[in-house]
Coordinates of C-alpha atoms in Angstrom, one line a residue:
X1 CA 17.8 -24.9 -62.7
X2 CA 15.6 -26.9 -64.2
X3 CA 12.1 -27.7 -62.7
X4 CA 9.7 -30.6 -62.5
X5 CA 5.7 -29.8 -63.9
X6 CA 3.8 -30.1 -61.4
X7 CA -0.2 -30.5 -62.6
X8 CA -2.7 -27.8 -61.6
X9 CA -4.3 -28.4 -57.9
X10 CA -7.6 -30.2 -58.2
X11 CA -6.6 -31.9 -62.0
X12 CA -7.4 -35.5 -60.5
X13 CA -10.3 -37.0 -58.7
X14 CA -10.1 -36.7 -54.6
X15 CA -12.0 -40.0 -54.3
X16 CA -10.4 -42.1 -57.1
X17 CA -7.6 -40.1 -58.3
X18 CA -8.9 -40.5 -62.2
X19 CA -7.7 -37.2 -64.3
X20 CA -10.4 -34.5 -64.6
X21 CA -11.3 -31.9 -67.2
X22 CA -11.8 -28.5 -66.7
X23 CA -15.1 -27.5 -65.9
X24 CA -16.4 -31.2 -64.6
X25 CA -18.7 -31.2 -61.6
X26 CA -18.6 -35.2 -60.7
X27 CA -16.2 -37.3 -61.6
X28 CA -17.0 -39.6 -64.9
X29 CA -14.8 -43.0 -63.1
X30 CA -16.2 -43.1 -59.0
X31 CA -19.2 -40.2 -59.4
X32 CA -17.5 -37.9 -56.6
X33 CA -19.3 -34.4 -56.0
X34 CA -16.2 -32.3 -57.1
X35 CA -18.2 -29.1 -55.1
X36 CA -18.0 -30.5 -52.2
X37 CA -13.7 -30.8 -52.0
X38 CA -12.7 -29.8 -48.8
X39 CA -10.3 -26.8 -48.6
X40 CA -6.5 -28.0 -48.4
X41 CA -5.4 -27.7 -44.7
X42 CA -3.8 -25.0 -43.2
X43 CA 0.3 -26.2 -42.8
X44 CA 1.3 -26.4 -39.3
X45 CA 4.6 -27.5 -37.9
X46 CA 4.2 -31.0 -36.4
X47 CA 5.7 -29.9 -33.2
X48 CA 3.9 -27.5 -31.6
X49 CA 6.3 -25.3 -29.2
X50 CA 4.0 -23.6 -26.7
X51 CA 3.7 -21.2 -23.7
X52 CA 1.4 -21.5 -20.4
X53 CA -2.0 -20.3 -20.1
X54 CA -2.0 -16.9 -18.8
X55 CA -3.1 -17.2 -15.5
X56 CA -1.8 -20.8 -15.0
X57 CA 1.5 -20.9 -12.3
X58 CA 4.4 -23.3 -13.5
X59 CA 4.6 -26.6 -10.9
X60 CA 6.6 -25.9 -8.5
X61 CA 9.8 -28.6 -7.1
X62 CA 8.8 -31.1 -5.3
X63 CA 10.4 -31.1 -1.9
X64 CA 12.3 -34.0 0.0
X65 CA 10.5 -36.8 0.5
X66 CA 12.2 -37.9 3.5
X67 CA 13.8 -40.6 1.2
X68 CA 17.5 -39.2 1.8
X69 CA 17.3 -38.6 -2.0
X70 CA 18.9 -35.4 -3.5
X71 CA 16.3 -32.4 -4.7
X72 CA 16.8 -31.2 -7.8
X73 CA 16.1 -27.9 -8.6
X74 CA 15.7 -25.6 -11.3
X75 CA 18.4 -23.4 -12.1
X76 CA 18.6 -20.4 -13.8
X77 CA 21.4 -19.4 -15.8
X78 CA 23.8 -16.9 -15.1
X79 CA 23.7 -13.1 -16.1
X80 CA 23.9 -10.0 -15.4
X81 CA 21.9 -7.1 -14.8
X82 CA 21.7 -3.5 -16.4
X83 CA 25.0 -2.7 -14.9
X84 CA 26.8 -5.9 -15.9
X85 CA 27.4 -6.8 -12.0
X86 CA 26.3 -10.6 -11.5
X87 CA 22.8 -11.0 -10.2
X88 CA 22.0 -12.7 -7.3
X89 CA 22.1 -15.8 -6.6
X90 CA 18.4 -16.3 -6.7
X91 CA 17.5 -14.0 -9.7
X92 CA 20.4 -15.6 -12.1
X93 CA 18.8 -16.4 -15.5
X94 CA 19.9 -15.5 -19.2
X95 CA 17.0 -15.9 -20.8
X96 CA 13.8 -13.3 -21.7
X97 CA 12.5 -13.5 -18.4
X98 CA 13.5 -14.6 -14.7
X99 CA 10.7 -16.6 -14.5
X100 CA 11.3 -20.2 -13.8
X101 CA 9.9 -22.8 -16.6
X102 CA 9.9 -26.7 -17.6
X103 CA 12.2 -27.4 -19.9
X104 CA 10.1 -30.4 -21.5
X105 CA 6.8 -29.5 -23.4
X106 CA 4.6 -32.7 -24.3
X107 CA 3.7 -33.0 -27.8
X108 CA 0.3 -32.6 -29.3
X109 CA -1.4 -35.5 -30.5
X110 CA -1.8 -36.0 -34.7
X111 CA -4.4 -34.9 -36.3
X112 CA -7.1 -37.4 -37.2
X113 CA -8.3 -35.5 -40.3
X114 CA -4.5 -36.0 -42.0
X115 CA -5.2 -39.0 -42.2
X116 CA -8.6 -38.6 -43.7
X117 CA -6.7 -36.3 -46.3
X118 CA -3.7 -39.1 -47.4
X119 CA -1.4 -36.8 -45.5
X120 CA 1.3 -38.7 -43.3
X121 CA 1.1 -37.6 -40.1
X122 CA 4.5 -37.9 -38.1
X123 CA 4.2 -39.5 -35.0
X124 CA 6.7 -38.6 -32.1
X125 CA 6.5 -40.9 -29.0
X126 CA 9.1 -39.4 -26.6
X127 CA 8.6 -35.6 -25.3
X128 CA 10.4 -32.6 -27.2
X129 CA 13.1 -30.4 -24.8
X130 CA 12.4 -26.7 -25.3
X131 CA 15.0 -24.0 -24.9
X132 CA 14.3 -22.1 -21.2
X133 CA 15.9 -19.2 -22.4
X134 CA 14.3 -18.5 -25.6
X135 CA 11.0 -20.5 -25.4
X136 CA 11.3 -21.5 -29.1
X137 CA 14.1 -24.0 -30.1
X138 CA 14.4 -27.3 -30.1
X139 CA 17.2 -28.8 -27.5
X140 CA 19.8 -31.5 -29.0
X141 CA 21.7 -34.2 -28.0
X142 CA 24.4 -31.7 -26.9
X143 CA 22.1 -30.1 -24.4
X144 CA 22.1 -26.8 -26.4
X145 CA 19.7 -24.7 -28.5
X146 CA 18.9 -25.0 -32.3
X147 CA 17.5 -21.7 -32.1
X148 CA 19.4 -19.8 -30.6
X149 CA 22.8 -21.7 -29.5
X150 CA 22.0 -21.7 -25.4
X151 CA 23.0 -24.3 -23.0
X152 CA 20.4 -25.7 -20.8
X153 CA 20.6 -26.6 -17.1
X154 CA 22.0 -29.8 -16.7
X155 CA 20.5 -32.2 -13.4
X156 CA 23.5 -31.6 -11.6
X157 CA 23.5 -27.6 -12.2
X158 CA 22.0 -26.9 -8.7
X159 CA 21.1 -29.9 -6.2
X160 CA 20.4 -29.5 -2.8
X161 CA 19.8 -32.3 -0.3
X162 CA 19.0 -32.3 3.4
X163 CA 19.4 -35.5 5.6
X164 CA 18.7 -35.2 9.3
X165 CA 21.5 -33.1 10.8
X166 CA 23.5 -32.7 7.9
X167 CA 23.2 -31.0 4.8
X168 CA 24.7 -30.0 1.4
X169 CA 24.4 -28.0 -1.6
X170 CA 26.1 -27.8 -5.0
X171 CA 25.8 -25.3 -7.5
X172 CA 27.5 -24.6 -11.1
X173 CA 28.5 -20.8 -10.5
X174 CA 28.5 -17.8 -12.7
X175 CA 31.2 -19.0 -15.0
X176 CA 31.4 -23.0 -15.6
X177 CA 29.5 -24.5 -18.5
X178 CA 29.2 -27.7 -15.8
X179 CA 29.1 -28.7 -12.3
X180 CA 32.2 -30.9 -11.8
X181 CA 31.8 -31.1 -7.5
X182 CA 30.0 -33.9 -6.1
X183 CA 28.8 -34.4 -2.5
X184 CA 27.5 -37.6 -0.4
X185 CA 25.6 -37.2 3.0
X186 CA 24.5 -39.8 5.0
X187 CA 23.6 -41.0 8.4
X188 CA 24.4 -44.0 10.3
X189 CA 24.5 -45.9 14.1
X190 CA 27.5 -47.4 15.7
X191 CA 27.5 -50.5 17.5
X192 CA 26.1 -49.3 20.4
X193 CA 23.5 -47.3 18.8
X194 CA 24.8 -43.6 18.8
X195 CA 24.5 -41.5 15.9
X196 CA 27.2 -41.3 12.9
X197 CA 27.0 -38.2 10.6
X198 CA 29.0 -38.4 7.2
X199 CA 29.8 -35.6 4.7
X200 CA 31.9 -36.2 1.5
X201 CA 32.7 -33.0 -0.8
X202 CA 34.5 -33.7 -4.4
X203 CA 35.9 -31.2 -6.6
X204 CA 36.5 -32.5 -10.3
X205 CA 40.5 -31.6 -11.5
X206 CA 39.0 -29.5 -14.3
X207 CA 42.2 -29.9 -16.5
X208 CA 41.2 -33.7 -16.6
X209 CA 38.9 -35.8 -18.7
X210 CA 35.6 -36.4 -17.3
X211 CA 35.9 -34.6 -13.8
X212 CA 32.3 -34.4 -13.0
X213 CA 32.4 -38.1 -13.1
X214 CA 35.5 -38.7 -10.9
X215 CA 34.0 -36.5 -8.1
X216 CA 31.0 -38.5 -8.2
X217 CA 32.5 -41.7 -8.4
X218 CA 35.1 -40.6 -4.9
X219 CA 31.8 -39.1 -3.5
X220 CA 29.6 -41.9 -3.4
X221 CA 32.7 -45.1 -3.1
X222 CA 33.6 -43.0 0.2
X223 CA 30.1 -42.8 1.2
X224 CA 29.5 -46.3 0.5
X225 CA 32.3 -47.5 2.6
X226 CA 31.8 -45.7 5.7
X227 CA 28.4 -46.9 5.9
X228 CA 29.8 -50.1 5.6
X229 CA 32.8 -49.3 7.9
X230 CA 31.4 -47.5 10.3
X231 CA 28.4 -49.4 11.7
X232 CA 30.7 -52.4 12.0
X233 CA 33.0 -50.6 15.0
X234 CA 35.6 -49.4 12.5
X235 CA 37.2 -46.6 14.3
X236 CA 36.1 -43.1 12.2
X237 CA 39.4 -41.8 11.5
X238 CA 39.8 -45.8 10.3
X239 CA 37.0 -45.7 8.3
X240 CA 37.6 -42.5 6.8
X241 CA 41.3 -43.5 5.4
X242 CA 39.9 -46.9 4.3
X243 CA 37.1 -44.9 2.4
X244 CA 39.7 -42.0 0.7
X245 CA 41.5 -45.5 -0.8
X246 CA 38.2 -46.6 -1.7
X247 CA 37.3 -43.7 -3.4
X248 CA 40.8 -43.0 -5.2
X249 CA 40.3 -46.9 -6.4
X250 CA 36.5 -45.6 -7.6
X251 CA 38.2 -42.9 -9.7
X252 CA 41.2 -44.7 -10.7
X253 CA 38.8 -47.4 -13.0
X254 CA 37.6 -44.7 -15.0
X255 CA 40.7 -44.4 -16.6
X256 CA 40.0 -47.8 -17.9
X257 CA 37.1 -46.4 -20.1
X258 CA 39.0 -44.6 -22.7
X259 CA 36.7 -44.8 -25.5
X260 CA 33.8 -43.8 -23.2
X261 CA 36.4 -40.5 -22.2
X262 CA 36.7 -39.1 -25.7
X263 CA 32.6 -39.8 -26.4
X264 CA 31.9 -37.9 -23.1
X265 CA 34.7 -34.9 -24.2
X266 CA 35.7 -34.9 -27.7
X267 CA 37.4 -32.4 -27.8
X268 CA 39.4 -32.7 -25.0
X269 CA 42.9 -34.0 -24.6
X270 CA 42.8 -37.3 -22.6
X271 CA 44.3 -38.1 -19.9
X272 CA 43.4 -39.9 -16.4
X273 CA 39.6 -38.3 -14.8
X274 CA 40.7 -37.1 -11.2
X275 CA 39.1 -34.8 -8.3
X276 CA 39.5 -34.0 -4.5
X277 CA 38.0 -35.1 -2.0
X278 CA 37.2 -34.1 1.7
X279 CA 34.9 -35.6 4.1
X280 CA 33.7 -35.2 7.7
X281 CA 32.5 -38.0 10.3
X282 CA 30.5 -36.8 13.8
X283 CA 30.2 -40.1 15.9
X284 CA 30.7 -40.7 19.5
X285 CA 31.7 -37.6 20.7
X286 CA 34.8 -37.3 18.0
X287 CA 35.0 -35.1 14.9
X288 CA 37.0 -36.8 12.2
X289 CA 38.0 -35.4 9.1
X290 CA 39.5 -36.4 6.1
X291 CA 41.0 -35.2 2.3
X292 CA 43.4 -35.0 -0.5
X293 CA 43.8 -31.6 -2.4
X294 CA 42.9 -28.5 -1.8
X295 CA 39.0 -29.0 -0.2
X296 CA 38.8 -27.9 3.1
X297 CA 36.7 -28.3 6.2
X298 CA 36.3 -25.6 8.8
X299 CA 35.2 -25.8 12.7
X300 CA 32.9 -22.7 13.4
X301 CA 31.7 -23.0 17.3
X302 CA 28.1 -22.4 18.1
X303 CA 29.6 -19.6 20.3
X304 CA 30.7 -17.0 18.3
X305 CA 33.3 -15.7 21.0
X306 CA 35.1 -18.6 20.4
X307 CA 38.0 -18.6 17.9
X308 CA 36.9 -21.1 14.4
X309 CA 39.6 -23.0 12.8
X310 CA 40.6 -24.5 9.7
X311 CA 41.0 -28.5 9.7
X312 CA 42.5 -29.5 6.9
X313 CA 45.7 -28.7 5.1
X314 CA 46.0 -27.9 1.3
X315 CA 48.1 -30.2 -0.9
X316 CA 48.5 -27.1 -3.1
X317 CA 51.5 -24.9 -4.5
X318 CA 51.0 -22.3 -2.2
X319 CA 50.5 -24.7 0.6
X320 CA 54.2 -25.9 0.2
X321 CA 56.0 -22.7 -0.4
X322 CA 54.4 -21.9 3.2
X323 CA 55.1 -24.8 4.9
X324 CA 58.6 -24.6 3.5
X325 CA 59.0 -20.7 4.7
X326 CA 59.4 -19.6 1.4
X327 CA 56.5 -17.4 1.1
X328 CA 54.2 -15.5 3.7
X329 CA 50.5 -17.5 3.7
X330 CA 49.1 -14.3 2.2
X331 CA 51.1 -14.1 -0.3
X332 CA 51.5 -17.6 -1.9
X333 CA 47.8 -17.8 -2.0
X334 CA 47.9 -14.4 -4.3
X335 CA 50.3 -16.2 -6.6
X336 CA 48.8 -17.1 -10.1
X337 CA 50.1 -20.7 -9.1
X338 CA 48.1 -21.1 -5.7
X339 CA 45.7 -23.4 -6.5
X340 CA 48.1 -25.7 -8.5
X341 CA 47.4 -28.7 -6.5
X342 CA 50.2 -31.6 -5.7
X343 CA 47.5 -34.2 -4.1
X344 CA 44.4 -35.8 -6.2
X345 CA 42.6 -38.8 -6.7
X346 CA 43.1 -40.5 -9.9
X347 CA 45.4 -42.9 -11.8
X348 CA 48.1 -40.1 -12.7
X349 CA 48.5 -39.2 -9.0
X350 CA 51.9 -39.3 -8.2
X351 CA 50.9 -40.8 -5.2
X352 CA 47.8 -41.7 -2.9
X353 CA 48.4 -40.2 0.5
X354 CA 45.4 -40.0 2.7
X355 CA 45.4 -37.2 5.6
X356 CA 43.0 -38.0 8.3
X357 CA 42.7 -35.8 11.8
X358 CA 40.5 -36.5 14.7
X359 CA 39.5 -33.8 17.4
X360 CA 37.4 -33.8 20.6
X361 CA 35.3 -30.4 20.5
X362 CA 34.6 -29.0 24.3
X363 CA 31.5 -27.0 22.7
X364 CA 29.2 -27.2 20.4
X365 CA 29.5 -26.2 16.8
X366 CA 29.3 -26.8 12.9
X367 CA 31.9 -28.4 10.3
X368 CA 32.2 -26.6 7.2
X369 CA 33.0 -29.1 4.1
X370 CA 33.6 -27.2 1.0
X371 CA 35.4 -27.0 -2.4
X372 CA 38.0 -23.9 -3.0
X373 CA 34.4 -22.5 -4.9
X374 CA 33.5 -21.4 -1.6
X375 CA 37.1 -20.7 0.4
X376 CA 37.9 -18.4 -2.3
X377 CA 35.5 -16.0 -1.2
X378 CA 36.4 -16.9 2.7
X379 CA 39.8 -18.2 3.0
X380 CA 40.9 -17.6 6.9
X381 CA 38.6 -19.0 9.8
X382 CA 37.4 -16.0 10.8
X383 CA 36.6 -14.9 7.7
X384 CA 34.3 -18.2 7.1
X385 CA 32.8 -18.4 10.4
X386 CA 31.6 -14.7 9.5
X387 CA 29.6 -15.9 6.3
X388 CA 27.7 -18.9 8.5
X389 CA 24.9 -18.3 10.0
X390 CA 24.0 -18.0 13.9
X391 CA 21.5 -20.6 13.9
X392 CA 23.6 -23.2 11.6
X393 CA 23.1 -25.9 13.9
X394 CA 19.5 -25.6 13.6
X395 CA 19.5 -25.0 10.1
X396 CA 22.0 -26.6 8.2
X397 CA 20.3 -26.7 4.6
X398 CA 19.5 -22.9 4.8
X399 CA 22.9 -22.3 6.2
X400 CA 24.3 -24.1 3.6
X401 CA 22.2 -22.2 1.2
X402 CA 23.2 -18.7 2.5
X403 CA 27.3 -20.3 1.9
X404 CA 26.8 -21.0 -1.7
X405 CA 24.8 -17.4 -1.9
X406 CA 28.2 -16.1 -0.1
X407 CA 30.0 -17.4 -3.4
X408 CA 28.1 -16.5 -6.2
X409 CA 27.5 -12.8 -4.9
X410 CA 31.2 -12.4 -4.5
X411 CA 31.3 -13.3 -8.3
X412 CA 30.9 -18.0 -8.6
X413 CA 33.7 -17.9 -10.9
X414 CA 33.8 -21.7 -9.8
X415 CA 31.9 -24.4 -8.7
X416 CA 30.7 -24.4 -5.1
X417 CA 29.5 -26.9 -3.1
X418 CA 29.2 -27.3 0.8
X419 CA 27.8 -29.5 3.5
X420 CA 27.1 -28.1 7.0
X421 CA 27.6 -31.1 9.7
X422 CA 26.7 -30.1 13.4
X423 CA 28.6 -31.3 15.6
X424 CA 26.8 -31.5 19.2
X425 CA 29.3 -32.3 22.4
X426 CA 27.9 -35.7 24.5
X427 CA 25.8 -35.1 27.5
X428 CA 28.4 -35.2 30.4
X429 CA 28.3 -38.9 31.5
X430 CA 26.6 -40.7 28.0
X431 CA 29.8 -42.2 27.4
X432 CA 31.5 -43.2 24.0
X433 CA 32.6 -45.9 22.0
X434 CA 36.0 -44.5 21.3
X435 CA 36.9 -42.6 24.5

């Protein structure tokens, strides 16, 4: 291949540019002292990727305001250790080390002296993402590595968010390159002033386009309406069916965004975004519950001695072949086509068919909202109520917390998210709006 000359370095004048001879000590056009040329710089990259100062701790998250705003969190990534068992929950991370880091480093500012050299210096206004498993590479568009091809934690990876009495937490498990569950918790006042606690848990139909959109869509369009609903004197098991249709209406006008779909998921056939949704109310002395699909809500009494139960029903496969006395519970839920579900929100639902229950507790206890992420590893009553925590009515968030732990030790091959609602039984003679 052919190649361009290029003239010796130092053949023209640095103040003028005029050509110079061999040998000349000032330059014959602008008089410039050719001794006193400064060396060429050293080359640098113009981003500089950098580590802390040793000695210097990373921030740490910020906790809860008080603002009812979800806390998100740093996750790690999922690996494994020596062994290849999955690590803990709290020592997941793929990277060099398990030590948790920012994943935006600012950059520095230019140089002044380029300038003074006729260099042009390249000016970057908005921070650069650097890779949290490598410490190195440059994070695209994409949300992955140039260096070395690793995702990065996404907002909705791990989020944790306490409210009051209630509490939830949502995490991306061992095996998912995304978090497609969504929760809402809120709090609210009936008319006559009592205290209404609201849980909403959505699991994203994984087979469908965008599902970590529909569940947040049904999450926060149900959460929206029974804070609307409920506050007006709507009955709860009202307000819950009204907000399920509100919520399969939220997800439904996705499908209307089709150009949006295949930019979001390329790759990916298209067809109608869909999830399931489950929610919980605890107002005037009732428990109501709500759901379509195969998330569940459990009843785990304060008391222990007490027998737990399960609240909701699954519109699943397996659920029908029981309930038609086909096939033993344990053994339709061991098929391979268990967790086909036959109930969803979405616009390719065969139909919307909101189940809603209401009970009247004669103790004290907790409600368990969760996606199959977390039933999987404690399907039967019993078997949940075992995983929660004595002191779950006094510690929702961490009880919450220990739940997810429950999944992702037992292997996260899915998504998990769950909301702990306690559920305290009226002082005898406080009375209730919907006696």
């Amino acid at each position: 291949m052919a190649q361009m000359h290029q003239p010796a370095t130092g053949s023209t004048c640095p103040g003028c540019a005029e050509p110079l001879e061999s040998g000349d000590l000032y330059c014959g056009a602008c008089g410039y002292d050719l001794s006193a040329v400064p060396a060429a710089p050293v080359d640098t990259p113009t981003v500089v990727m950098g580590s802390p100062v040793a000695g210097e701790a990373w921030p740490a998250a910020h906790a809860a305001d008080g603002s009812g705003a979800p806390v998100h969190l740093p996750t790690d990534l999922p690996g494994t250790d020596s062994g290849g068992s999955p690590l803990p929950s709290h020592a997941r991370f793929d990277g060099p080390e398990a030590r948790s880091e920012p994943d935006e480093y600012p950059l520095p500012a230019p140089d002044p002296r380029a300038a003074d050299l006729g260099e042009q210096a390249t000016h970057v206004s908005a921070p650069v993402k650097v890779c949290v498993a490598c410490r190195a590479g440059r994070v695209d568009e994409d949300g992955y590595c140039e260096n070395c091809g690793h995702a990065q934690p996404r907002e909705r990876d791990h989020m944790e968010q306490e409210l009051g009495p209630v509490a939830a937490v949502s995490d991306r498990g061992l095996r998912h390159h995304r978090n497609e569950d969504a929760f809402a918790v809120s709090t609210t006042a009936l008319p006559d002033g009592s205290p209404a606690v609201v849980a909403i848990v959505c699991d994203g139909v994984s087979s469908a386009t965008r599902p970590d959109d529909a569940s947040a869509a049904a999450a926060a369009r149900a959460n929206e309406s029974l804070l609307q609903a409920l506050p007006q004197g709507t009955h709860p098991q009202q307000a819950m069916h009204e907000a399920i249709v509100a919520a399969a209406e939220a997800v439904n006008s996705l499908a209307a965004e089709p150009a949006l779909a295949m930019e979001h998921d390329p790759h990916r056939h298209q067809n109608a975004p869909a999830c399931t949704l489950v929610g919980a109310i605890a107002a005037g002395g009732l428990l109501v519950v709500g759901w379509v699909g195969d998330s569940r809500a459990y009843w785990v009494p304060d008391d222990r001695t007490t027998p737990p139960a399960r609240l909701t029903e699954d519109d699943s496969w397996a659920a029908q072949m029981v309930a038609a006395g086909l096939m033993s519970e344990a053994d339709a839920y061991a098929d391979e086509r268990a967790h086909a579900i036959t109930g969803w929100l979405g616009a390719d639902a065969y139909e919307l068919d909101p189940h809603t229950a209401s009970f009247k507790p004669d103790r004290s206890g907790v409600v368990v909202v969760c996606t199959d992420g977390l039933w999987n590893y404690a399907e039967g009553a019993a078997e949940m109520a075992g995983a929660v925590p004595a002191d779950a009515a006094e510690r929702p968030l961490h009880s919450a917390q220990v739940l997810v732990g429950h999944a992702l030790d037992g292997g996260g091959h899915d998504n998990v998210t769950v909301a702990v609602v306690p559920f305290a039984v009226p002082v005898p003679g406080a009375g209730s709006a919907y006696n």
